Short mmCIF file of C-alpha atoms in Angstrom, two decimals:
data_model
loop_
_atom_site.label_atom_id
_atom_site.label_comp_id
_atom_site.label_asym_id
_atom_site.label_seq_id
_atom_site.Cartn_x
_atom_site.Cartn_y
_atom_site.Cartn_z
CA UNK L 1 2.90 46.96 -24.27
CA UNK L 2 0.17 47.73 -22.02
CA UNK L 3 -2.15 45.39 -24.05
CA UNK L 4 0.43 42.41 -23.40
CA UNK L 5 0.47 43.19 -19.42
CA UNK L 6 -3.27 43.14 -19.29
CA UNK L 7 -3.46 39.74 -21.13
CA UNK L 8 -0.80 38.27 -19.10
CA UNK L 9 -2.46 39.50 -15.91
CA UNK L 10 -5.87 38.03 -17.05
CA UNK L 11 -3.93 34.73 -17.95
CA UNK L 12 -2.32 34.56 -14.46
CA UNK L 13 -5.66 35.37 -12.70
CA UNK L 14 -7.56 32.71 -14.74
CA UNK L 15 -4.78 29.99 -13.98
CA UNK L 16 -4.93 31.12 -10.39
CA UNK L 17 -8.62 30.53 -10.25
CA UNK L 18 -8.35 27.43 -11.99
CA UNK L 19 -5.74 25.73 -9.64
CA UNK L 20 -7.67 27.25 -6.62
CA UNK L 21 -11.05 25.44 -7.79
CA UNK L 22 -9.08 22.27 -8.52
CA UNK L 23 -7.54 22.14 -5.02
CA UNK L 24 -10.86 23.02 -3.19
CA UNK L 25 -12.63 20.22 -5.22
CA UNK L 26 -9.80 17.62 -5.08
CA UNK L 27 -11.38 15.98 -2.03
CA UNK L 28 -14.78 15.57 -3.74
CA UNK L 29 -13.28 14.20 -6.77
CA UNK L 30 -11.12 11.84 -4.75
CA UNK L 31 -13.83 10.05 -2.90
CA UNK L 32 -13.78 8.52 0.50
CA UNK L 33 -10.59 7.62 2.23
CA UNK L 34 -10.29 4.90 4.86
CA UNK L 35 -7.12 3.73 6.62
CA UNK L 36 -6.59 1.34 9.58
CA UNK L 37 -3.77 2.06 11.73
CA UNK L 38 -4.18 -0.97 14.30
CA UNK L 39 -4.37 -3.80 14.22
CA UNK L 40 -3.16 -5.09 10.92
CA UNK L 41 -4.82 -7.76 9.03
CA UNK L 42 -3.49 -11.15 10.00
CA UNK L 43 -2.76 -10.35 13.55
CA UNK L 44 -3.07 -13.11 16.42
CA UNK L 45 -4.28 -12.04 19.85
CA UNK L 46 -4.17 -13.96 23.16
CA UNK L 47 -6.76 -11.53 24.71
CA UNK L 48 -10.51 -11.23 23.28
CA UNK L 49 -10.67 -7.37 24.10
CA UNK L 50 -9.10 -5.40 21.08
CA UNK L 51 -9.17 -1.87 19.81
CA UNK L 52 -9.39 -0.94 16.27
CA UNK L 53 -7.89 2.51 15.46
CA UNK L 54 -7.64 4.49 12.19
CA UNK L 55 -8.53 7.45 10.02
CA UNK L 56 -11.41 8.32 7.64
CA UNK L 57 -11.56 11.49 5.29
CA UNK L 58 -14.26 12.63 2.96
CA UNK L 59 -16.97 10.48 4.37
CA UNK L 60 -20.58 10.89 5.39
CA UNK L 61 -20.94 7.51 7.29
CA UNK L 62 -18.64 4.82 8.48
CA UNK L 63 -19.53 1.22 9.65
CA UNK L 64 -17.75 -1.42 11.56
CA UNK L 65 -19.34 -4.79 10.80
CA UNK L 66 -22.54 -2.91 9.59
CA UNK L 67 -22.89 -0.94 12.78
CA UNK L 68 -22.38 2.88 12.35
CA UNK L 69 -19.33 4.27 14.28
CA UNK L 70 -18.22 7.97 14.54
CA UNK L 71 -14.93 9.86 13.85
CA UNK L 72 -13.59 12.77 15.76
CA UNK L 73 -13.18 16.31 14.23
CA UNK L 74 -9.99 15.29 12.62
CA UNK L 75 -11.28 12.05 11.15
CA UNK L 76 -9.87 9.52 13.71
CA UNK L 77 -11.65 6.72 14.92
CA UNK L 78 -11.15 4.14 17.84
CA UNK L 79 -13.48 1.26 18.61
CA UNK L 80 -13.32 -1.66 21.14
CA UNK L 81 -14.15 -5.10 20.06
CA UNK L 82 -14.55 -8.50 21.36
CA UNK L 83 -13.26 -11.16 19.33
CA UNK L 84 -14.66 -14.65 19.24
CA UNK L 85 -12.20 -17.70 19.42
CA UNK L 86 -10.49 -18.73 16.35
CA UNK L 87 -10.88 -16.72 12.99
CA UNK L 88 -12.59 -13.42 12.87
CA UNK L 89 -13.38 -11.00 9.95
CA UNK L 90 -13.99 -7.45 10.62
CA UNK L 91 -15.29 -5.13 7.70
CA UNK L 92 -14.88 -1.30 7.84
CA UNK L 93 -16.98 0.51 5.20
CA UNK L 94 -17.21 4.22 4.61
CA UNK L 95 -19.53 6.14 2.32
CA UNK L 96 -19.43 9.82 0.93
CA UNK L 97 -22.16 12.02 0.14
CA UNK L 98 -22.24 10.80 -3.29
CA UNK L 99 -22.62 7.33 -2.23
CA UNK L 100 -19.19 6.21 -3.22
CA UNK L 101 -18.03 3.59 -1.05
CA UNK L 102 -14.54 2.13 0.12
CA UNK L 103 -14.27 -0.96 2.24
CA UNK L 104 -11.37 -2.69 4.27
CA UNK L 105 -11.40 -6.09 5.85
CA UNK L 106 -9.46 -7.19 9.01
CA UNK L 107 -8.62 -10.88 9.20
CA UNK L 108 -7.86 -11.37 13.03
CA UNK L 109 -7.36 -14.49 15.03
CA UNK L 110 -7.94 -15.07 18.73
CA UNK L 111 -5.75 -17.75 20.00
CA UNK L 112 -6.67 -17.93 23.78
CA UNK L 113 -6.17 -21.67 24.05
CA UNK L 114 -3.13 -21.34 26.12
CA UNK L 115 -4.81 -19.30 28.80
CA UNK L 116 -7.69 -21.62 29.16
CA UNK L 117 -5.37 -24.55 29.72
CA UNK L 118 -3.34 -22.73 32.43
CA UNK L 119 -6.42 -22.20 34.66
#
């Protein structure tokens, strides 16, 4: 009986260590995560100044149109941009320490013709 108790205890400990290792290493296995909260792709703007916000996890570097940007301690980022008239493509790219990369494209439209005609 004592022998089965010891074996059961060892199995429980081994499973616990395995689960702990899996959950600690899950972020490394998963790779970089990049989410854009605002604006959504396809948005139309009347004003040229916009703000892009989102979240990035498990990253070493993050770029917006090939310029490095930074995240806060919780992985959130906020960047202001100036859109050109017409169709704009913004590219967000994030890399982790293993050089794995994730990319998001935003297709944005600046329609400021109405404000120019009024002046």
